[in-house]
Short mmCIF file of C-alpha atoms in Angstrom, two decimals:
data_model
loop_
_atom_site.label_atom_id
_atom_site.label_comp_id
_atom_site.label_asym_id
_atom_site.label_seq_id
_atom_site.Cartn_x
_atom_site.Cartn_y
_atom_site.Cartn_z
CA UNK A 334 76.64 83.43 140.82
CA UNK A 335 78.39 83.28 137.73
CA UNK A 336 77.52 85.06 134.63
CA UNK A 337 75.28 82.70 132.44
CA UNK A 338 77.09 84.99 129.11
CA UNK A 339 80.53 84.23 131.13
CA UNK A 340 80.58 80.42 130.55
CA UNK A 341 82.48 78.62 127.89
CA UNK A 342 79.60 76.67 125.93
CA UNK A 343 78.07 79.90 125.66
CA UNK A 344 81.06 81.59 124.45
CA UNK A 345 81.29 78.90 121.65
CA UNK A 346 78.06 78.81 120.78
CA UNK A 347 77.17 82.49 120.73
CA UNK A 348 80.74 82.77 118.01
CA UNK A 349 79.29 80.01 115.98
CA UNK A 350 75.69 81.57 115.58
CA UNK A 351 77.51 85.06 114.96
CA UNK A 352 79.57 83.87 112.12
CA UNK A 353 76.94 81.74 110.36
CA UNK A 354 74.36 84.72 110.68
CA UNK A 355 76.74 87.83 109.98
CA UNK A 356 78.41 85.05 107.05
CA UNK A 357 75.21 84.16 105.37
CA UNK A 358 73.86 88.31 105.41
CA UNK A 359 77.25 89.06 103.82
CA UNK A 360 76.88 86.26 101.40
CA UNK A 361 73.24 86.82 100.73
CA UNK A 362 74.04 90.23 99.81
CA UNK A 363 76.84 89.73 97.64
CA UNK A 364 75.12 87.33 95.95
CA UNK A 365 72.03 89.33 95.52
CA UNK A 366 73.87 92.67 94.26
CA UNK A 367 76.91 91.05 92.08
CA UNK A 368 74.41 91.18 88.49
CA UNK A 369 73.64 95.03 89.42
CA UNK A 370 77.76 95.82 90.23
CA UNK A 371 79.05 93.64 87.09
CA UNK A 372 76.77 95.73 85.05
CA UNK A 373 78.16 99.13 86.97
CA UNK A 374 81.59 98.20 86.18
CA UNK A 375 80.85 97.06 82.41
CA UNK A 376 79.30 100.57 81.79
CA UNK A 377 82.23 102.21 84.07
CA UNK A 378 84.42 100.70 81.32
CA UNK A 379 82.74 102.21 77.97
CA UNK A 380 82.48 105.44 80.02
CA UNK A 381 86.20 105.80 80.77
CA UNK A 382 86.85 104.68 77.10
CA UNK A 383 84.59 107.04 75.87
CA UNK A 384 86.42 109.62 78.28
CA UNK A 385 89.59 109.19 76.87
CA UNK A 386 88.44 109.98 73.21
CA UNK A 387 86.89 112.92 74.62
CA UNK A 388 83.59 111.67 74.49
CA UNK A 389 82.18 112.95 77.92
CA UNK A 390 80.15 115.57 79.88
CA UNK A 391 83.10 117.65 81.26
CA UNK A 392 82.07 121.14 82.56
CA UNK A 393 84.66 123.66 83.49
CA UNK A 394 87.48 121.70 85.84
CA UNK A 395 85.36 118.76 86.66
CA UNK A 396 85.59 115.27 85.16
CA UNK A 397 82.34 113.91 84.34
CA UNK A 398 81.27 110.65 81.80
CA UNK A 399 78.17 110.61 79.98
CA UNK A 400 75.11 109.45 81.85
CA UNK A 401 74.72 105.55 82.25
CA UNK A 402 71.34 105.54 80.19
CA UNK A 403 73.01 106.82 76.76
CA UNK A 404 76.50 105.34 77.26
CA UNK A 405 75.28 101.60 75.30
CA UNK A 406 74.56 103.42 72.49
CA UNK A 407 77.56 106.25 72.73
CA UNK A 408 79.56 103.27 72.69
CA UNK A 409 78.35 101.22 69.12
CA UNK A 410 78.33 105.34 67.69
CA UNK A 411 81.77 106.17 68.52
CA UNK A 412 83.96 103.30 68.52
CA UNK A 413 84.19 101.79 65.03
CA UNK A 414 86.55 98.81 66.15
CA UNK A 415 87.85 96.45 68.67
CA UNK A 416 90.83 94.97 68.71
CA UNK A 417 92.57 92.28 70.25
CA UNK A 418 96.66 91.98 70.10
CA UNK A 419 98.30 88.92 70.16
CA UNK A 420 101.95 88.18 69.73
CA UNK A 421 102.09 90.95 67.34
CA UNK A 422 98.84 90.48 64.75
CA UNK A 423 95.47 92.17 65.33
CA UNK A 424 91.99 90.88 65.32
CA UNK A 425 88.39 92.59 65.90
CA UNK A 426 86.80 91.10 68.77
CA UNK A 427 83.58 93.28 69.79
CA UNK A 428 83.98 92.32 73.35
CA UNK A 429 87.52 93.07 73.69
CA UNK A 430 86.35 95.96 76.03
CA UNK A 431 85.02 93.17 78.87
CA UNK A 432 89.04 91.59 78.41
CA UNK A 433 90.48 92.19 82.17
CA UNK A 434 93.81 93.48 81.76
CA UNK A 435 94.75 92.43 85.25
CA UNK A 436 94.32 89.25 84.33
CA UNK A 437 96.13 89.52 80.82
CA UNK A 438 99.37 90.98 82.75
CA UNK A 439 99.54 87.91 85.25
CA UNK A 440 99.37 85.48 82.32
CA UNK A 441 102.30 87.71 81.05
CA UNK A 442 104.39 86.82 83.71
CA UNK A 443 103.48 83.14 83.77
CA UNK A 444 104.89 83.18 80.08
CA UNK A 445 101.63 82.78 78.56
CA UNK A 446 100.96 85.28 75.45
CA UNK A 447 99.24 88.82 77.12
CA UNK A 448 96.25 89.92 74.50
CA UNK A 449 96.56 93.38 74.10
CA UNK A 450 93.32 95.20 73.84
CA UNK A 451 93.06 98.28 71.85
CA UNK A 452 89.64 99.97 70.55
CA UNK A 453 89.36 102.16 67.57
CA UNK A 454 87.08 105.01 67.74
CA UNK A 455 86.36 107.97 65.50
CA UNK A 456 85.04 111.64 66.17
CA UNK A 457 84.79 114.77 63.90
CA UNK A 458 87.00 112.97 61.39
CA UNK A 459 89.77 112.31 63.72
CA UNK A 460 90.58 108.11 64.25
CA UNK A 461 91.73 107.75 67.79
CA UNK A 462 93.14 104.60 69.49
CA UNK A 463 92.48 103.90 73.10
CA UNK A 464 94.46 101.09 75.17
CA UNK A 465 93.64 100.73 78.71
CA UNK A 466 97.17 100.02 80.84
CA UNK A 467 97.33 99.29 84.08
CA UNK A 468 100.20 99.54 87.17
CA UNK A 469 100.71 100.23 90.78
CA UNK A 470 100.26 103.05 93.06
CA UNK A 471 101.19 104.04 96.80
CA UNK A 472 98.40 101.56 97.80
CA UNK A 473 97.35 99.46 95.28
CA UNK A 474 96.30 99.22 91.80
CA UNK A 475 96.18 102.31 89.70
CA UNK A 476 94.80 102.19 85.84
CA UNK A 477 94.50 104.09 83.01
CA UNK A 478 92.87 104.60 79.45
CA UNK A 479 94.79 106.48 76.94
CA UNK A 480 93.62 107.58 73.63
CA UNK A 481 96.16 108.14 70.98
CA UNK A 482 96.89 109.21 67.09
CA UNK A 483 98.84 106.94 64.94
CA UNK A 484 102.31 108.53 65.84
CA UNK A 485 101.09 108.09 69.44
CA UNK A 486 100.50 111.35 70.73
CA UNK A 487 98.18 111.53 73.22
CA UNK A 488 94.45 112.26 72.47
CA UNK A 489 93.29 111.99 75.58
CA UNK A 490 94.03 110.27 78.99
CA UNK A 491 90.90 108.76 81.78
CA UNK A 492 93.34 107.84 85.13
CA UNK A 493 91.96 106.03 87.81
CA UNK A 494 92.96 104.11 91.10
CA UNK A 495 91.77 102.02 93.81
CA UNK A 496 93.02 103.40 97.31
CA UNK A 497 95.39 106.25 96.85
CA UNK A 498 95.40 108.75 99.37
CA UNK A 499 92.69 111.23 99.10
CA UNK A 500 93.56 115.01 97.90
CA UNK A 501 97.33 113.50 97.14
CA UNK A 502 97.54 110.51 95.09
CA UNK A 503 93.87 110.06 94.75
CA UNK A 504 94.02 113.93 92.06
CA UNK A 505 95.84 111.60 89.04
CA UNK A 506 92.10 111.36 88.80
CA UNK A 507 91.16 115.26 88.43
CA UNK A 508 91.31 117.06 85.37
CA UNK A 509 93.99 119.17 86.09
CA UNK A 510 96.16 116.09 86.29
CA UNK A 511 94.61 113.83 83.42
CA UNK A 512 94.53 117.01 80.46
CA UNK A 513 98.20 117.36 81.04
CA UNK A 514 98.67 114.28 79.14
CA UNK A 515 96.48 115.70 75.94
CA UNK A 516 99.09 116.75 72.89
CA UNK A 517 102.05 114.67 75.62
CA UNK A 518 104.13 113.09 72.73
CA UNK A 519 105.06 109.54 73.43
CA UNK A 520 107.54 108.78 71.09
CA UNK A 521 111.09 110.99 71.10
CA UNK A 522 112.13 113.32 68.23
CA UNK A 523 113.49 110.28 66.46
CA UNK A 524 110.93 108.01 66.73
CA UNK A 525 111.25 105.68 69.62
CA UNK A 526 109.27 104.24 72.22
CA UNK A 527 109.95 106.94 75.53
CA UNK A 528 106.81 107.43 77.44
CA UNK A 529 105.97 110.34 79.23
CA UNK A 530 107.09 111.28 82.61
CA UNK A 531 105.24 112.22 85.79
CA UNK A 532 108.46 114.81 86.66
CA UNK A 533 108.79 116.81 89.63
CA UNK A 534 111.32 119.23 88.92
CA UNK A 535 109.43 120.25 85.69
CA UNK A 536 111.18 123.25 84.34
CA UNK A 537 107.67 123.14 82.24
CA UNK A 538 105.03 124.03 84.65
CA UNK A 539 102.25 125.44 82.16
CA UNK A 540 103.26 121.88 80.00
CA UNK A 541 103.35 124.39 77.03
CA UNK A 542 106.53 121.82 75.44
CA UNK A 543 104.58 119.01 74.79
CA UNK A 544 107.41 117.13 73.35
CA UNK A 545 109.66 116.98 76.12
CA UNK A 546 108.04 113.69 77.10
CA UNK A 547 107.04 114.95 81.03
CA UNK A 548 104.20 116.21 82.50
CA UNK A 549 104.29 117.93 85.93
CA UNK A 550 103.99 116.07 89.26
CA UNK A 551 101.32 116.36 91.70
CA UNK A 552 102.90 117.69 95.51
CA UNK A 553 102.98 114.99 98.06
CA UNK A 554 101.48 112.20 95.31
CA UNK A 555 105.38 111.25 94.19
CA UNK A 556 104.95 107.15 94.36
CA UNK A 557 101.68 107.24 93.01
CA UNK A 558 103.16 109.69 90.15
CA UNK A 559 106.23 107.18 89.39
CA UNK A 560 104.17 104.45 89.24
CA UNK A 561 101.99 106.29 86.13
CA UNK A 562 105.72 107.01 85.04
CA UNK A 563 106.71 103.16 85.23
CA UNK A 564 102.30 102.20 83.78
CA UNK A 565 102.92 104.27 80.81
CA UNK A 566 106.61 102.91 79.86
CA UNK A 567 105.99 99.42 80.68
CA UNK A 568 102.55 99.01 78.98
CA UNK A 569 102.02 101.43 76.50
CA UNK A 570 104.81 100.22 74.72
CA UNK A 571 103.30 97.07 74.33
CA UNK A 572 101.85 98.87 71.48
CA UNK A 573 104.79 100.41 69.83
CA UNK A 574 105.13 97.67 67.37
CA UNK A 575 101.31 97.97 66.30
CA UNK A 576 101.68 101.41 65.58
CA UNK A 577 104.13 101.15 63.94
CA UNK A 578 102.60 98.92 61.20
CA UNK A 579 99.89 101.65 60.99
CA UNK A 580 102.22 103.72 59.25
CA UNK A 581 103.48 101.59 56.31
CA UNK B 199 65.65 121.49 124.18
CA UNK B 200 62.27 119.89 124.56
CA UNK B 201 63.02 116.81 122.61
CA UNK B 202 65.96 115.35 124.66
CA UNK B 203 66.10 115.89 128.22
CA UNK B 204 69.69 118.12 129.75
CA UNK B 205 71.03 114.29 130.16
CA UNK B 206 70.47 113.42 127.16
CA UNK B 207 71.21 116.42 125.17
CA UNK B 208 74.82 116.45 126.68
CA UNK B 209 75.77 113.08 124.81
CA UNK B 210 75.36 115.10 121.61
CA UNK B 211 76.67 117.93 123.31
CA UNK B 212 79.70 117.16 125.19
CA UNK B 213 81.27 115.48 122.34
CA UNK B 214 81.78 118.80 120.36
CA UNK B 215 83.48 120.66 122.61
CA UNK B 216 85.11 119.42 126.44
CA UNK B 217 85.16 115.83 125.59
CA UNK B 218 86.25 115.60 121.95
CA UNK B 219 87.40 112.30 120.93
CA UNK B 220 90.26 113.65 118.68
CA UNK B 221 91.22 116.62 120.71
CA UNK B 222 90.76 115.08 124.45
CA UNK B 223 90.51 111.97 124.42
CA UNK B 224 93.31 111.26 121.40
CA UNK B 225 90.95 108.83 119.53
CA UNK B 226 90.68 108.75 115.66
CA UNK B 227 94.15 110.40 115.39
CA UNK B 228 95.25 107.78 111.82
CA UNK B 229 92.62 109.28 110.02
CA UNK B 230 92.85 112.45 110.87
CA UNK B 231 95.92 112.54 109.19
CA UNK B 232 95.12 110.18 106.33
CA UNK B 233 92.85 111.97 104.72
CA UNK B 234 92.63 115.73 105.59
CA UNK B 235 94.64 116.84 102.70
CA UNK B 236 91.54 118.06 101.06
CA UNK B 237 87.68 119.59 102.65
CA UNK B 238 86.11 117.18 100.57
CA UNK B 239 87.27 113.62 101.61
CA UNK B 240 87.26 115.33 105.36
CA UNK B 241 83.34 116.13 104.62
CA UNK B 242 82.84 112.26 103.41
CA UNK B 243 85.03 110.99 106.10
CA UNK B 244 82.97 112.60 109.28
CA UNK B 245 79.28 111.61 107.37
CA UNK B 246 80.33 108.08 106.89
CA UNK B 247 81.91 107.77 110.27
CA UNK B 248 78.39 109.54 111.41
CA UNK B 249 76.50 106.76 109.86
CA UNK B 250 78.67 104.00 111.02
CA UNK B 251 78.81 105.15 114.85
CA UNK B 252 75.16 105.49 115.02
CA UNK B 253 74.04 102.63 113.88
CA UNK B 254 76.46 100.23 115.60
CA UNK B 255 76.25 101.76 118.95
CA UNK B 256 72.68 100.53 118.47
CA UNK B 257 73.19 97.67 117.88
CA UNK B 258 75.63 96.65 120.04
CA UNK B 259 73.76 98.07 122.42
CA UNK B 260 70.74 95.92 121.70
CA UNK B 261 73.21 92.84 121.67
CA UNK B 262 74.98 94.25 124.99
CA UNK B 263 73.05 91.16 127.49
CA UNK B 264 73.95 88.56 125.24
CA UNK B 265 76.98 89.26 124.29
CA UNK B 266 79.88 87.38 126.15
CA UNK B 267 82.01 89.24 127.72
CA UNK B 268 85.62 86.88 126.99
CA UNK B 269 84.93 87.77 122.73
CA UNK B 270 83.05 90.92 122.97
CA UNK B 271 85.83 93.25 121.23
CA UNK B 272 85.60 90.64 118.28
CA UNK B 273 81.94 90.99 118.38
CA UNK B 274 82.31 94.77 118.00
CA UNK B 275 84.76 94.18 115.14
CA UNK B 276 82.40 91.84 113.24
CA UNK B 277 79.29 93.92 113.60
CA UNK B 278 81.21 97.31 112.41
CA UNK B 279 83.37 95.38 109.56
CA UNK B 280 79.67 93.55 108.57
CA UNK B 281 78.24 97.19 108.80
CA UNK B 282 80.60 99.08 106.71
CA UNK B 283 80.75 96.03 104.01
CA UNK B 284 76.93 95.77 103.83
CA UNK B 285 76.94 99.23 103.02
CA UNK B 286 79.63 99.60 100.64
CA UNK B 287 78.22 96.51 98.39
CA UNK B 288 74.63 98.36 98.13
CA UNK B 289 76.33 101.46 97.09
CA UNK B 290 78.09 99.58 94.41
CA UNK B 291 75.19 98.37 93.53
CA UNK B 292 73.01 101.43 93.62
CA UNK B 293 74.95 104.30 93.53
CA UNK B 294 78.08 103.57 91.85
CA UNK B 295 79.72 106.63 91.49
CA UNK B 296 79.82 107.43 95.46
CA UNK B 297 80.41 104.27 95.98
CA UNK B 298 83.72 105.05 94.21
CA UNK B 299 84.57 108.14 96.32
CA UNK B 300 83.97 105.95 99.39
CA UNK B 301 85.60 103.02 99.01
CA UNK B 302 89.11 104.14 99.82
CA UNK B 303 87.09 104.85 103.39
CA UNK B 304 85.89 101.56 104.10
CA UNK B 305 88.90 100.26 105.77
CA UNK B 306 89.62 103.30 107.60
CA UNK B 307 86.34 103.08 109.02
CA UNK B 308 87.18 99.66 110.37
CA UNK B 309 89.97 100.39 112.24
CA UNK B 310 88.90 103.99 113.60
CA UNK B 311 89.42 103.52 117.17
CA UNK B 312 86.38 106.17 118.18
CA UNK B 313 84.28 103.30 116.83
CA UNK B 314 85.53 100.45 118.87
CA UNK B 315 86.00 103.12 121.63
CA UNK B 316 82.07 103.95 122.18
CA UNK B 317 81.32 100.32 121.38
CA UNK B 318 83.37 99.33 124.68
CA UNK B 319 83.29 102.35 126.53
CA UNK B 320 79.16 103.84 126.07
CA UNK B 321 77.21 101.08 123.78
CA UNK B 322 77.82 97.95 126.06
CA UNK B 323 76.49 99.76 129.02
CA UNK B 324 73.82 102.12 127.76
CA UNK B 325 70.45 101.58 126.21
CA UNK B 326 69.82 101.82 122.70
CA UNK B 327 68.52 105.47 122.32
CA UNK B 328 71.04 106.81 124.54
CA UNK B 329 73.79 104.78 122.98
CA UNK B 330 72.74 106.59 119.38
CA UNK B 331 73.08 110.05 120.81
CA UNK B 332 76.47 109.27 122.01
CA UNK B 333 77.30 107.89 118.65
CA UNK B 334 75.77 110.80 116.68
CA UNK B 335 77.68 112.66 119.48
CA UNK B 336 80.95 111.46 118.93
CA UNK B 337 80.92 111.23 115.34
CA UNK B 338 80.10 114.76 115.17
CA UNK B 339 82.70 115.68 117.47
CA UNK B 340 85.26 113.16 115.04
CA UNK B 341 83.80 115.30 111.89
CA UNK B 342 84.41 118.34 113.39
CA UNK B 343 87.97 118.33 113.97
CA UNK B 344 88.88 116.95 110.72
CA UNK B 345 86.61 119.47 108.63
CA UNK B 346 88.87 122.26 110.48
CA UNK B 347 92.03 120.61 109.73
CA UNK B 348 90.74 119.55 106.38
CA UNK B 349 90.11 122.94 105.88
CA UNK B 350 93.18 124.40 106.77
CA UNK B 351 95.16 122.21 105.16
CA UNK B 352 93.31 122.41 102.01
CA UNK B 353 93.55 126.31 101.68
CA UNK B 354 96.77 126.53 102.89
CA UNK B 355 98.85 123.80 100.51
CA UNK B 356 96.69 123.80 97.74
CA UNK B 357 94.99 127.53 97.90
CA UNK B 358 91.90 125.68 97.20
CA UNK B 359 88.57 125.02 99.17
CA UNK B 360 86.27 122.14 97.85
CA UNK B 361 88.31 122.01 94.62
CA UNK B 362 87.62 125.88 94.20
CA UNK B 363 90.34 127.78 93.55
CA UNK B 364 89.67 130.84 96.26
CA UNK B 365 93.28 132.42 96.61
CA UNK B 366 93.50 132.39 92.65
CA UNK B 367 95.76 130.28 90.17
CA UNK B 368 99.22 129.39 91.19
CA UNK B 369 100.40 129.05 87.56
CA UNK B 370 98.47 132.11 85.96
CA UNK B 371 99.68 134.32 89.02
CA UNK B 372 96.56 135.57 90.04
CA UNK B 373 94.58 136.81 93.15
CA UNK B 374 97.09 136.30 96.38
CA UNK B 375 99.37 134.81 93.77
CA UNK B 376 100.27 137.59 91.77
CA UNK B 377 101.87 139.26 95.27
CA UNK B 378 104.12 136.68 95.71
CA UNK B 379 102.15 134.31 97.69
CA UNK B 380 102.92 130.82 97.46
CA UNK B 381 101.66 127.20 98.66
CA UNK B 382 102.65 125.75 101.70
CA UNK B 383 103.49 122.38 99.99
CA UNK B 384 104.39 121.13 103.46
CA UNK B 385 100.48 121.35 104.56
CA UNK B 386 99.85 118.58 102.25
CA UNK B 387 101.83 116.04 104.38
CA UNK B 388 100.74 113.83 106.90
CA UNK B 389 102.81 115.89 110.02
CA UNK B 390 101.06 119.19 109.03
CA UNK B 391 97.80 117.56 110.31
CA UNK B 392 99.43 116.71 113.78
CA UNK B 393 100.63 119.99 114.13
CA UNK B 394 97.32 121.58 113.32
CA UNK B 395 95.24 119.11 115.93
CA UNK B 396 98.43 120.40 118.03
CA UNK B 397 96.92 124.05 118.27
CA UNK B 398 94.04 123.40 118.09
CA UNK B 399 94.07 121.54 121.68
CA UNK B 400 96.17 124.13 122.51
CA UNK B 401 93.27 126.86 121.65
CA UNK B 402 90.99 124.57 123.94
CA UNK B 403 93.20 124.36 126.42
CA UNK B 404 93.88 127.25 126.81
CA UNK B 405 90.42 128.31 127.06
CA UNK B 406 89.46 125.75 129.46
CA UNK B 407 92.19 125.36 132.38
CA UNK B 408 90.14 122.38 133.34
CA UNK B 409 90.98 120.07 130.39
CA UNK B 410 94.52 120.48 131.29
CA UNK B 411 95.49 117.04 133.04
CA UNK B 412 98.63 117.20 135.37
#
């Protein structure tokens, strides 16, 4: 005798009852857990500002943000402005954090003006300026929030990435990687826009010249390292021109 | 054991040693080289694979008399891809930070062939307990094999263990490194992984004529 779970209507009919049921849990969960991750990721953004001005809970070689229950108020405390960019002239906007600068670079390339968000923040005295940039890794997206001075030397630098390949691509994410950047100059000796370079035959392992514009590669990570190279040229300098008014 | 009958205790058992699924029968091989660069995501890899394997052979197994047989590998790709997303959204939601460290995981979960393996090989024939051992089984066997080679190839390219550095600092020249020793930068790649599964059968092998096929 045949199979009854053999036969054709029950083939159908068991698929369609599988997809509605596994489709609506799926849904139902989404649904029920997107206010709880949108808030995750909103505070995930203040942290990794925060980070980048040195604002954090870093023990010896670890990365670490400050705790989800102070960050809110870490946040009003340390960063004094927010600023949005657009076609060259600034204006606050205190949500300019929440801008998605995914979104920002595809309107870019649709010819539609990109806003440029930039936040202001101030510790022991010291004004930093933080722009979160973001590129393209081995895998997919990598991003990044870098904290500057006014001559744009690096401050600070929080790097992060969605799928690079653990214990290779995945480090631009350790410390070791990230304070390399601190003191990095991003401007040349006579004042132009260069970037800094993810270099693998770095004649400057200890990154003790922190003018030569390079910082040393991470083994086996080299697309994931050229694409902070090509991040860091093609959107930091976005912001060349703002600095530059700083200093008149 | 007093829990698990000698049946019963081998589906745990055999797993680890004469019937590893990386080492004998050549399952799980793409992540085993994916992500063994480091102890840590090896460590993460084997739990979440632990977690996955367990769970779905159950529940496959509890769907294995109404499941038709013409779609049944898409059924055990739904109810492990369903599985593994479930999970990943309530992490997001509730513990955000692993959730982070895991996600890069999630897809390699879904295509690890141990999973679909014990699905179509164990879970559709077997009852539910004895399905879960064998998924606890395998899993452990999986996680085994990559903590070695995660090991190895952690302390050999990067001198490091868990992030620690235990052979000293490469760029202060201290501990091994101050007598000339060096990373084995070639460790960090992909092939160094192969080659390290490589001896590793060979150990077991060698040990055990009777895993040698003709």
């Amino acid at each position: 005798m045949e199979n009854r779970t053999d036969k054709n209507s029950y083939t159908i009919i068991f698929a369609i009852a599988m997809v509605l049921i596994v489709g609506s849990l799926l849904a139902f969960t989404a649904a029920s857990l997107k206010p709880t991750i949108t808030e995750n990721e909103r505070m995930e953004k203040q942290q990794n500002i925060l980070y980048a001005m040195g604002v954090n809970d870093n023990e010896e070689g670890s990365a670490n943000f400050i705790s989800t229950d102070k960050v809110a108020g870490e946040f009003s405390k340390y960063i004094q402005k927010q600023l949005v960019i657009e076609n060259g002239s600034a204006s606050e906007n205190n949500q300019a954090y929440l801008i998605d600068v995914k979104k920002e670079q595809t309107k870019a390339k649709s010819g539609e003006t990109r806003r440029l968000p930039l936040f202001v923040g101030e510790k022991d005295g010291k004004t930093f300026y933080i722009a979160p940039i973001r590129g393209k890794g081995l895998w997919d997206a990598i991003w990044a929030y870098v904290a500057m001075d006014e001559n744009m030397v690096v401050q600070g630098a929080y790097f992060d990435h969605k799928g690079e390949t653990p214990g290779l691509g995945a480090n631009i994410k350790q410390r070791f990687f990230m304070d390399d950047f601190i003191g990095e100059h991003l401007l040349d000796a006579s004042g132009n826009f260069k970037g800094i370079t993810v270099a693998k035959g770095n004649a400057d392992p200890k990154n003790l010249d922190k003018t030569d514009n390079e910082v040393d590669a991470i083994a086996g990570a080299t697309i994931t390292g050229d694409g902070v190279t090509a991040m860091i040229k093609k959107d930091l300098k976005l912001y060349w021109p703002y600095f530059k008014t700083l200093k008149k | 054991m007093g829990l698990l009958s000698k049946k019963d205790a081998n589906l745990i058992l055999d797993p680890l040693a004469d019937n590893n699924p990386i080492t004998i029968q050549v399952l799980g091989i793409c992540s085993a080289l994916a992500i063994t660069a480091e102890l840590k995501a090896s460590i993460v890899m084997a739990v979440s694979v632990l977690f996955v394997l367990g769970i779905g052979n159950v529940v496959i197994s509890l769907m294995r008399n109404i499941i038709p047989s013409k779609i049944r590998i898409i059924v055990q790709l739904v109810v492990v891809a369903a599985l593994v997303i479930i999970v990943d959204q309530v992490l997001k939601a509730y513990a955000y930070e692993l959730s982070k460290t895991l996600s890069v995981f999630v897809g390699l979960i879904i295509t690890n062939c141990i999973i679909m393996g014990r699905f179509e090989a164990f879970a559709l024939g077997n009852g539910p307990w004895r399905s879960f051992l064998d998924g606890i089984g395998n899993a452990a066997g999986y996680g085994l094999i990559l903590i070695i080679v995660g090991f190895f190839r952690e302390l050999l390219g990067s001198g490091t263990l868990l992030g620690f550095k235990v052979l000293g600092d490469p760029i202060e020249k201290t501990g091994l490194y101050a007598i000339g020793y060096e990373n084995n930068g070639f460790m960090l790649l992909s092939p160094m992984a192969l080659i390290v599964v490589g001896i590793i059968i060979w150990i077991q092998r060698s040990r055990n004529k009777a895993l040698i096929e003709d």
